[in-house]
PDB file of C-alpha atoms in Angstrom:
ATOM      1  CA  MET A   1       0.000   0.000   0.000  1.00 58.00           C
ATOM      2  CA  ASN A   2       2.828   2.411   0.819  1.00 52.00           C
ATOM      3  CA  ASP A   3       4.070   2.200  -2.759  1.00 56.00           C
ATOM      4  CA  TYR A   4       0.762   3.675  -3.919  1.00 54.00           C
ATOM      5  CA  ILE A   5       0.421   6.477  -1.357  1.00 54.00           C
ATOM      6  CA  ARG A   6       4.031   7.578  -0.933  1.00 57.00           C
ATOM      7  CA  TRP A   7       3.555  10.298  -3.571  1.00 52.00           C
ATOM      8  CA  ALA A   8       1.083  11.990  -1.186  1.00 55.00           C
ATOM      9  CA  GLY A   9       3.693  12.165   1.586  1.00 56.00           C
ATOM     10  CA  ILE A  10       1.950   9.627   3.795  1.00 58.00           C
ATOM     11  CA  GLY A  11       2.358   5.964   4.565  1.00 59.00           C
ATOM     12  CA  VAL A  12       1.740   3.244   7.091  1.00 67.00           C
ATOM     13  CA  PHE A  13       5.056   2.541   8.765  1.00 72.00           C
ATOM     14  CA  HIS A  14       6.257   0.289  11.526  1.00 76.00           C
ATOM     15  CA  CYS A  15       9.300   1.593  13.305  1.00 86.00           C
ATOM     16  CA  GLY A  16      11.656   0.528  16.036  1.00 91.00           C
ATOM     17  CA  VAL A  17      14.647   2.011  17.833  1.00 93.00           C
ATOM     18  CA  GLU A  18      18.003   0.296  17.392  1.00 95.00           C
ATOM     19  CA  VAL A  19      20.453   0.698  20.259  1.00 96.00           C
ATOM     20  CA  TYR A  20      23.640  -1.359  20.712  1.00 97.00           C
ATOM     21  CA  GLY A  21      22.569  -3.922  18.106  1.00 95.00           C
ATOM     22  CA  VAL A  22      19.082  -4.494  19.522  1.00 95.00           C
ATOM     23  CA  GLU A  23      15.894  -3.171  17.967  1.00 94.00           C
ATOM     24  CA  TYR A  24      13.171  -2.186  20.417  1.00 96.00           C
ATOM     25  CA  ALA A  25       9.602  -1.737  19.232  1.00 94.00           C
ATOM     26  CA  PHE A  26       6.080  -1.483  20.611  1.00 94.00           C
ATOM     27  CA  GLY A  27       3.205  -3.695  19.606  1.00 91.00           C
ATOM     28  CA  VAL A  28      -0.295  -4.724  20.532  1.00 90.00           C
ATOM     29  CA  HIS A  29      -1.496  -7.672  22.581  1.00 92.00           C
ATOM     30  CA  SER A  30      -4.433  -8.196  24.938  1.00 91.00           C
ATOM     31  CA  TYR A  31      -2.652  -8.016  28.285  1.00 92.00           C
ATOM     32  CA  PRO A  32      -1.684  -5.223  30.689  1.00 93.00           C
ATOM     33  CA  THR A  33       1.965  -6.265  30.409  1.00 93.00           C
ATOM     34  CA  SER A  34       4.780  -4.727  28.407  1.00 94.00           C
ATOM     35  CA  GLY A  35       4.163  -4.200  24.718  1.00 92.00           C
ATOM     36  CA  ILE A  36       7.846  -3.402  24.182  1.00 95.00           C
ATOM     37  CA  PHE A  37       9.727  -6.188  22.485  1.00 92.00           C
ATOM     38  CA  GLU A  38      13.188  -6.846  21.087  1.00 91.00           C
ATOM     39  CA  VAL A  39      14.073  -8.166  17.663  1.00 88.00           C
ATOM     40  CA  GLU A  40      17.158  -8.473  15.546  1.00 90.00           C
ATOM     41  CA  PRO A  41      17.627  -5.078  13.872  1.00 90.00           C
ATOM     42  CA  ARG A  42      15.787  -4.704  10.560  1.00 89.00           C
ATOM     43  CA  ARG A  43      14.132  -8.127  10.928  1.00 82.00           C
ATOM     44  CA  CYS A  44      10.819  -7.418  12.663  1.00 81.00           C
ATOM     45  CA  PRO A  45       8.417 -10.238  11.711  1.00 80.00           C
ATOM     46  CA  GLY A  46       5.525  -9.125   9.540  1.00 76.00           C
ATOM     47  CA  PHE A  47       7.213  -5.977   8.263  1.00 74.00           C
ATOM     48  CA  ARG A  48       9.511  -5.158   5.375  1.00 77.00           C
ATOM     49  CA  PHE A  49      12.540  -3.104   6.325  1.00 77.00           C
ATOM     50  CA  ARG A  50      12.771   0.050   4.261  1.00 78.00           C
ATOM     51  CA  LYS A  51      15.059   2.635   5.833  1.00 83.00           C
ATOM     52  CA  ALA A  52      17.340   3.340   8.798  1.00 89.00           C
ATOM     53  CA  ILE A  53      17.663   6.910  10.039  1.00 90.00           C
ATOM     54  CA  PHE A  54      20.483   7.864  12.392  1.00 94.00           C
ATOM     55  CA  MET A  55      18.916   9.716  15.322  1.00 94.00           C
ATOM     56  CA  GLY A  56      21.983  10.429  17.433  1.00 96.00           C
ATOM     57  CA  MET A  57      23.965   8.946  20.286  1.00 97.00           C
ATOM     58  CA  THR A  58      22.916   8.021  23.801  1.00 97.00           C
ATOM     59  CA  SER A  59      24.992   8.525  26.917  1.00 97.00           C
ATOM     60  CA  LEU A  60      23.614   5.299  28.404  1.00 98.00           C
ATOM     61  CA  ASN A  61      25.594   2.057  28.297  1.00 97.00           C
ATOM     62  CA  PRO A  62      23.931  -1.222  27.191  1.00 97.00           C
ATOM     63  CA  ASN A  63      22.877  -2.235  30.713  1.00 97.00           C
ATOM     64  CA  GLN A  64      21.423   1.209  31.353  1.00 98.00           C
ATOM     65  CA  VAL A  65      19.498   1.049  28.073  1.00 97.00           C
ATOM     66  CA  SER A  66      18.014  -2.291  29.128  1.00 95.00           C
ATOM     67  CA  GLU A  67      16.986  -0.854  32.504  1.00 97.00           C
ATOM     68  CA  PHE A  68      15.608   2.252  30.777  1.00 98.00           C
ATOM     69  CA  MET A  69      13.459   0.100  28.478  1.00 97.00           C
ATOM     70  CA  GLU A  70      12.145  -1.897  31.428  1.00 96.00           C
ATOM     71  CA  ARG A  71      11.052   1.373  33.085  1.00 97.00           C
ATOM     72  CA  GLN A  72       9.428   2.546  29.838  1.00 96.00           C
ATOM     73  CA  SER A  73       7.478  -0.709  29.606  1.00 95.00           C
ATOM     74  CA  LEU A  74       5.201   0.569  32.378  1.00 95.00           C
ATOM     75  CA  ASN A  75       3.973   3.255  29.953  1.00 95.00           C
ATOM     76  CA  TYR A  76       3.786   0.961  26.935  1.00 96.00           C
ATOM     77  CA  THR A  77       1.630  -2.021  27.782  1.00 95.00           C
ATOM     78  CA  GLY A  78       0.274  -4.108  24.928  1.00 94.00           C
ATOM     79  CA  ASP A  79      -3.348  -3.392  25.790  1.00 95.00           C
ATOM     80  CA  THR A  80      -2.794   0.380  25.441  1.00 93.00           C
ATOM     81  CA  TYR A  81      -1.596   0.227  21.829  1.00 89.00           C
ATOM     82  CA  HIS A  82      -3.834   2.208  19.494  1.00 85.00           C
ATOM     83  CA  LEU A  83      -3.339   2.634  15.775  1.00 81.00           C
ATOM     84  CA  ILE A  84      -4.067   6.381  15.844  1.00 81.00           C
ATOM     85  CA  THR A  85      -3.105   7.637  19.302  1.00 84.00           C
ATOM     86  CA  LYS A  86      -0.405   5.292  20.692  1.00 89.00           C
ATOM     87  CA  ASN A  87       1.380   3.212  18.078  1.00 89.00           C
ATOM     88  CA  CYS A  88       4.950   2.058  17.442  1.00 90.00           C
ATOM     89  CA  ASN A  89       5.804   5.417  15.895  1.00 90.00           C
ATOM     90  CA  HIS A  90       4.647   7.302  19.003  1.00 92.00           C
ATOM     91  CA  PHE A  91       6.845   4.926  21.005  1.00 95.00           C
ATOM     92  CA  CYS A  92       9.868   5.613  18.791  1.00 94.00           C
ATOM     93  CA  LYS A  93       9.349   9.365  18.962  1.00 94.00           C
ATOM     94  CA  ASP A  94       9.255   9.231  22.760  1.00 95.00           C
ATOM     95  CA  ILE A  95      12.191   6.830  23.160  1.00 97.00           C
ATOM     96  CA  CYS A  96      14.431   8.587  20.619  1.00 96.00           C
ATOM     97  CA  TYR A  97      13.830  11.907  22.319  1.00 97.00           C
ATOM     98  CA  LYS A  98      14.557  10.484  25.771  1.00 98.00           C
ATOM     99  CA  LEU A  99      17.727   8.699  24.609  1.00 97.00           C
ATOM    100  CA  THR A 100      19.183  11.294  22.232  1.00 97.00           C
ATOM    101  CA  GLY A 101      17.250  14.547  22.544  1.00 97.00           C
ATOM    102  CA  ASN A 102      16.158  14.144  18.904  1.00 96.00           C
ATOM    103  CA  SER A 103      12.707  13.356  17.549  1.00 92.00           C
ATOM    104  CA  ILE A 104      11.845  11.124  14.620  1.00 89.00           C
ATOM    105  CA  PRO A 105      10.979  12.780  11.285  1.00 88.00           C
ATOM    106  CA  LYS A 106       7.386  14.018  11.180  1.00 83.00           C
ATOM    107  CA  TRP A 107       6.538  12.059   8.033  1.00 78.00           C
ATOM    108  CA  VAL A 108       6.928   8.757   9.912  1.00 78.00           C
ATOM    109  CA  ASN A 109       3.678   9.207  11.845  1.00 76.00           C
ATOM    110  CA  ARG A 110       1.897  11.665   9.558  1.00 72.00           C
ATOM    111  CA  LEU A 111      -0.970   9.296   8.765  1.00 68.00           C
ATOM    112  CA  ALA A 112      -1.809   8.844  12.468  1.00 68.00           C
ATOM    113  CA  ARG A 113      -1.730  12.629  12.986  1.00 66.00           C
ATOM    114  CA  ILE A 114      -4.124  13.046  10.063  1.00 65.00           C
ATOM    115  CA  GLY A 115      -6.306  10.329  11.593  1.00 61.00           C
ATOM    116  CA  ALA A 116      -6.333  12.130  14.943  1.00 66.00           C
ATOM    117  CA  ILE A 117      -7.344  15.400  13.286  1.00 63.00           C
ATOM    118  CA  CYS A 118     -10.092  13.658  11.336  1.00 67.00           C
ATOM    119  CA  SER A 119     -11.251  11.522  14.276  1.00 67.00           C
ATOM    120  CA  ASN A 120     -14.820  12.794  14.074  1.00 67.00           C
ATOM    121  CA  ILE A 121     -15.236  11.160  10.648  1.00 69.00           C
ATOM    122  CA  LEU A 122     -13.278   7.953  11.347  1.00 62.00           C
ATOM    123  CA  PRO A 123     -15.127   4.653  11.697  1.00 66.00           C
ATOM    124  CA  LYS A 124     -16.094   3.865  15.288  1.00 64.00           C
ATOM    125  CA  ALA A 125     -13.736   0.848  15.361  1.00 62.00           C
ATOM    126  CA  LEU A 126     -10.715   3.143  15.040  1.00 56.00           C
ATOM    127  CA  LYS A 127     -11.858   5.390  17.895  1.00 51.00           C
ATOM    128  CA  VAL A 128     -11.806   2.691  20.580  1.00 50.00           C
ATOM    129  CA  SER A 129      -8.977   0.718  22.091  1.00 49.00           C
ATOM    130  CA  ALA A 130      -7.205  -1.471  19.555  1.00 48.00           C
ATOM    131  CA  VAL A 131      -7.790  -4.608  21.619  1.00 45.00           C
ATOM    132  CA  ARG A 132     -10.323  -5.842  24.108  1.00 45.00           C
ATOM    133  CA  GLN A 133      -9.392  -7.366  27.431  1.00 43.00           C
ATOM    134  CA  ILE A 134      -9.871 -11.099  27.779  1.00 43.00           C
ATOM    135  CA  LYS A 135     -12.114 -11.696  30.787  1.00 46.00           C
ATOM    136  CA  ASP A 136     -10.211 -14.879  31.541  1.00 46.00           C
ATOM    137  CA  TYR A 137      -6.850 -13.061  31.791  1.00 43.00           C
ATOM    138  CA  GLU A 138      -5.379 -15.132  34.634  1.00 47.00           C
ATOM    139  CA  SER A 139      -5.915 -18.428  32.791  1.00 43.00           C
ATOM    140  CA  GLN A 140      -3.748 -17.269  29.898  1.00 45.00           C
ATOM    141  CA  GLU A 141      -0.385 -18.043  31.600  1.00 47.00           C
ATOM    142  CA  GLY A 142       1.169 -19.724  28.547  1.00 47.00           C
ATOM    143  CA  GLU A 143       0.245 -16.873  26.236  1.00 41.00           C
ATOM    144  CA  LYS A 144       1.478 -14.242  28.709  1.00 42.00           C
ATOM    145  CA  GLN A 145       4.807 -16.073  28.978  1.00 42.00           C
ATOM    146  CA  ARG A 146       5.169 -16.206  25.179  1.00 41.00           C
ATOM    147  CA  LEU A 147       4.498 -12.466  24.893  1.00 39.00           C
ATOM    148  CA  ARG A 148       6.893 -11.438  27.653  1.00 42.00           C
ATOM    149  CA  PRO A 149       9.501  -9.079  26.200  1.00 50.00           C
ATOM    150  CA  MET A 150      12.952 -10.521  25.609  1.00 46.00           C
ATOM    151  CA  PHE A 151      14.683  -7.921  27.716  1.00 46.00           C
ATOM    152  CA  GLN A 152      12.929  -9.303  30.793  1.00 45.00           C
ATOM    153  CA  ARG A 153      14.184 -12.810  29.978  1.00 38.00           C
ATOM    154  CA  ARG A 154      17.887 -12.112  29.732  1.00 38.00           C
ATOM    155  CA  SER A 155      20.336 -10.747  32.205  1.00 32.00           C
ATOM    156  CA  SER A 156      22.428  -8.485  29.993  1.00 33.00           C
ATOM    157  CA  ILE A 157      22.731  -7.109  26.494  1.00 31.00           C
TER     158      ILE A 157
END
Protein backbone atom coordinates (compact mmCIF):
# COMPACT_ATOMS: atom_id res chain seq x y z
CA MET A 1 0.00 0.00 0.00
CA ASN A 2 2.83 2.41 0.82
CA ASP A 3 4.07 2.20 -2.76
CA TYR A 4 0.76 3.67 -3.92
CA ILE A 5 0.42 6.48 -1.36
CA ARG A 6 4.03 7.58 -0.93
CA TRP A 7 3.56 10.30 -3.57
CA ALA A 8 1.08 11.99 -1.19
CA GLY A 9 3.69 12.17 1.59
CA ILE A 10 1.95 9.63 3.80
CA GLY A 11 2.36 5.96 4.56
CA VAL A 12 1.74 3.24 7.09
CA PHE A 13 5.06 2.54 8.77
CA HIS A 14 6.26 0.29 11.53
CA CYS A 15 9.30 1.59 13.31
CA GLY A 16 11.66 0.53 16.04
CA VAL A 17 14.65 2.01 17.83
CA GLU A 18 18.00 0.30 17.39
CA VAL A 19 20.45 0.70 20.26
CA TYR A 20 23.64 -1.36 20.71
CA GLY A 21 22.57 -3.92 18.11
CA VAL A 22 19.08 -4.49 19.52
CA GLU A 23 15.89 -3.17 17.97
CA TYR A 24 13.17 -2.19 20.42
CA ALA A 25 9.60 -1.74 19.23
CA PHE A 26 6.08 -1.48 20.61
CA GLY A 27 3.20 -3.70 19.61
CA VAL A 28 -0.29 -4.72 20.53
CA HIS A 29 -1.50 -7.67 22.58
CA SER A 30 -4.43 -8.20 24.94
CA TYR A 31 -2.65 -8.02 28.29
CA PRO A 32 -1.68 -5.22 30.69
CA THR A 33 1.97 -6.26 30.41
CA SER A 34 4.78 -4.73 28.41
CA GLY A 35 4.16 -4.20 24.72
CA ILE A 36 7.85 -3.40 24.18
CA PHE A 37 9.73 -6.19 22.49
CA GLU A 38 13.19 -6.85 21.09
CA VAL A 39 14.07 -8.17 17.66
CA GLU A 40 17.16 -8.47 15.55
CA PRO A 41 17.63 -5.08 13.87
CA ARG A 42 15.79 -4.70 10.56
CA ARG A 43 14.13 -8.13 10.93
CA CYS A 44 10.82 -7.42 12.66
CA PRO A 45 8.42 -10.24 11.71
CA GLY A 46 5.53 -9.12 9.54
CA PHE A 47 7.21 -5.98 8.26
CA ARG A 48 9.51 -5.16 5.38
CA PHE A 49 12.54 -3.10 6.33
CA ARG A 50 12.77 0.05 4.26
CA LYS A 51 15.06 2.63 5.83
CA ALA A 52 17.34 3.34 8.80
CA ILE A 53 17.66 6.91 10.04
CA PHE A 54 20.48 7.86 12.39
CA MET A 55 18.92 9.72 15.32
CA GLY A 56 21.98 10.43 17.43
CA MET A 57 23.97 8.95 20.29
CA THR A 58 22.92 8.02 23.80
CA SER A 59 24.99 8.52 26.92
CA LEU A 60 23.61 5.30 28.40
CA ASN A 61 25.59 2.06 28.30
CA PRO A 62 23.93 -1.22 27.19
CA ASN A 63 22.88 -2.24 30.71
CA GLN A 64 21.42 1.21 31.35
CA VAL A 65 19.50 1.05 28.07
CA SER A 66 18.01 -2.29 29.13
CA GLU A 67 16.99 -0.85 32.50
CA PHE A 68 15.61 2.25 30.78
CA MET A 69 13.46 0.10 28.48
CA GLU A 70 12.14 -1.90 31.43
CA ARG A 71 11.05 1.37 33.09
CA GLN A 72 9.43 2.55 29.84
CA SER A 73 7.48 -0.71 29.61
CA LEU A 74 5.20 0.57 32.38
CA ASN A 75 3.97 3.26 29.95
CA TYR A 76 3.79 0.96 26.93
CA THR A 77 1.63 -2.02 27.78
CA GLY A 78 0.27 -4.11 24.93
CA ASP A 79 -3.35 -3.39 25.79
CA THR A 80 -2.79 0.38 25.44
CA TYR A 81 -1.60 0.23 21.83
CA HIS A 82 -3.83 2.21 19.49
CA LEU A 83 -3.34 2.63 15.78
CA ILE A 84 -4.07 6.38 15.84
CA THR A 85 -3.11 7.64 19.30
CA LYS A 86 -0.40 5.29 20.69
CA ASN A 87 1.38 3.21 18.08
CA CYS A 88 4.95 2.06 17.44
CA ASN A 89 5.80 5.42 15.90
CA HIS A 90 4.65 7.30 19.00
CA PHE A 91 6.84 4.93 21.00
CA CYS A 92 9.87 5.61 18.79
CA LYS A 93 9.35 9.37 18.96
CA ASP A 94 9.26 9.23 22.76
CA ILE A 95 12.19 6.83 23.16
CA CYS A 96 14.43 8.59 20.62
CA TYR A 97 13.83 11.91 22.32
CA LYS A 98 14.56 10.48 25.77
CA LEU A 99 17.73 8.70 24.61
CA THR A 100 19.18 11.29 22.23
CA GLY A 101 17.25 14.55 22.54
CA ASN A 102 16.16 14.14 18.90
CA SER A 103 12.71 13.36 17.55
CA ILE A 104 11.85 11.12 14.62
CA PRO A 105 10.98 12.78 11.28
CA LYS A 106 7.39 14.02 11.18
CA TRP A 107 6.54 12.06 8.03
CA VAL A 108 6.93 8.76 9.91
CA ASN A 109 3.68 9.21 11.84
CA ARG A 110 1.90 11.66 9.56
CA LEU A 111 -0.97 9.30 8.76
CA ALA A 112 -1.81 8.84 12.47
CA ARG A 113 -1.73 12.63 12.99
CA ILE A 114 -4.12 13.05 10.06
CA GLY A 115 -6.31 10.33 11.59
CA ALA A 116 -6.33 12.13 14.94
CA ILE A 117 -7.34 15.40 13.29
CA CYS A 118 -10.09 13.66 11.34
CA SER A 119 -11.25 11.52 14.28
CA ASN A 120 -14.82 12.79 14.07
CA ILE A 121 -15.24 11.16 10.65
CA LEU A 122 -13.28 7.95 11.35
CA PRO A 123 -15.13 4.65 11.70
CA LYS A 124 -16.09 3.86 15.29
CA ALA A 125 -13.74 0.85 15.36
CA LEU A 126 -10.71 3.14 15.04
CA LYS A 127 -11.86 5.39 17.90
CA VAL A 128 -11.81 2.69 20.58
CA SER A 129 -8.98 0.72 22.09
CA ALA A 130 -7.20 -1.47 19.56
CA VAL A 131 -7.79 -4.61 21.62
CA ARG A 132 -10.32 -5.84 24.11
CA GLN A 133 -9.39 -7.37 27.43
CA ILE A 134 -9.87 -11.10 27.78
CA LYS A 135 -12.11 -11.70 30.79
CA ASP A 136 -10.21 -14.88 31.54
CA TYR A 137 -6.85 -13.06 31.79
CA GLU A 138 -5.38 -15.13 34.63
CA SER A 139 -5.92 -18.43 32.79
CA GLN A 140 -3.75 -17.27 29.90
CA GLU A 141 -0.39 -18.04 31.60
CA GLY A 142 1.17 -19.72 28.55
CA GLU A 143 0.24 -16.87 26.24
CA LYS A 144 1.48 -14.24 28.71
CA GLN A 145 4.81 -16.07 28.98
CA ARG A 146 5.17 -16.21 25.18
CA LEU A 147 4.50 -12.47 24.89
CA ARG A 148 6.89 -11.44 27.65
CA PRO A 149 9.50 -9.08 26.20
CA MET A 150 12.95 -10.52 25.61
CA PHE A 151 14.68 -7.92 27.72
CA GLN A 152 12.93 -9.30 30.79
CA ARG A 153 14.18 -12.81 29.98
CA ARG A 154 17.89 -12.11 29.73
CA SER A 155 20.34 -10.75 32.21
CA SER A 156 22.43 -8.48 29.99
CA ILE A 157 22.73 -7.11 26.49
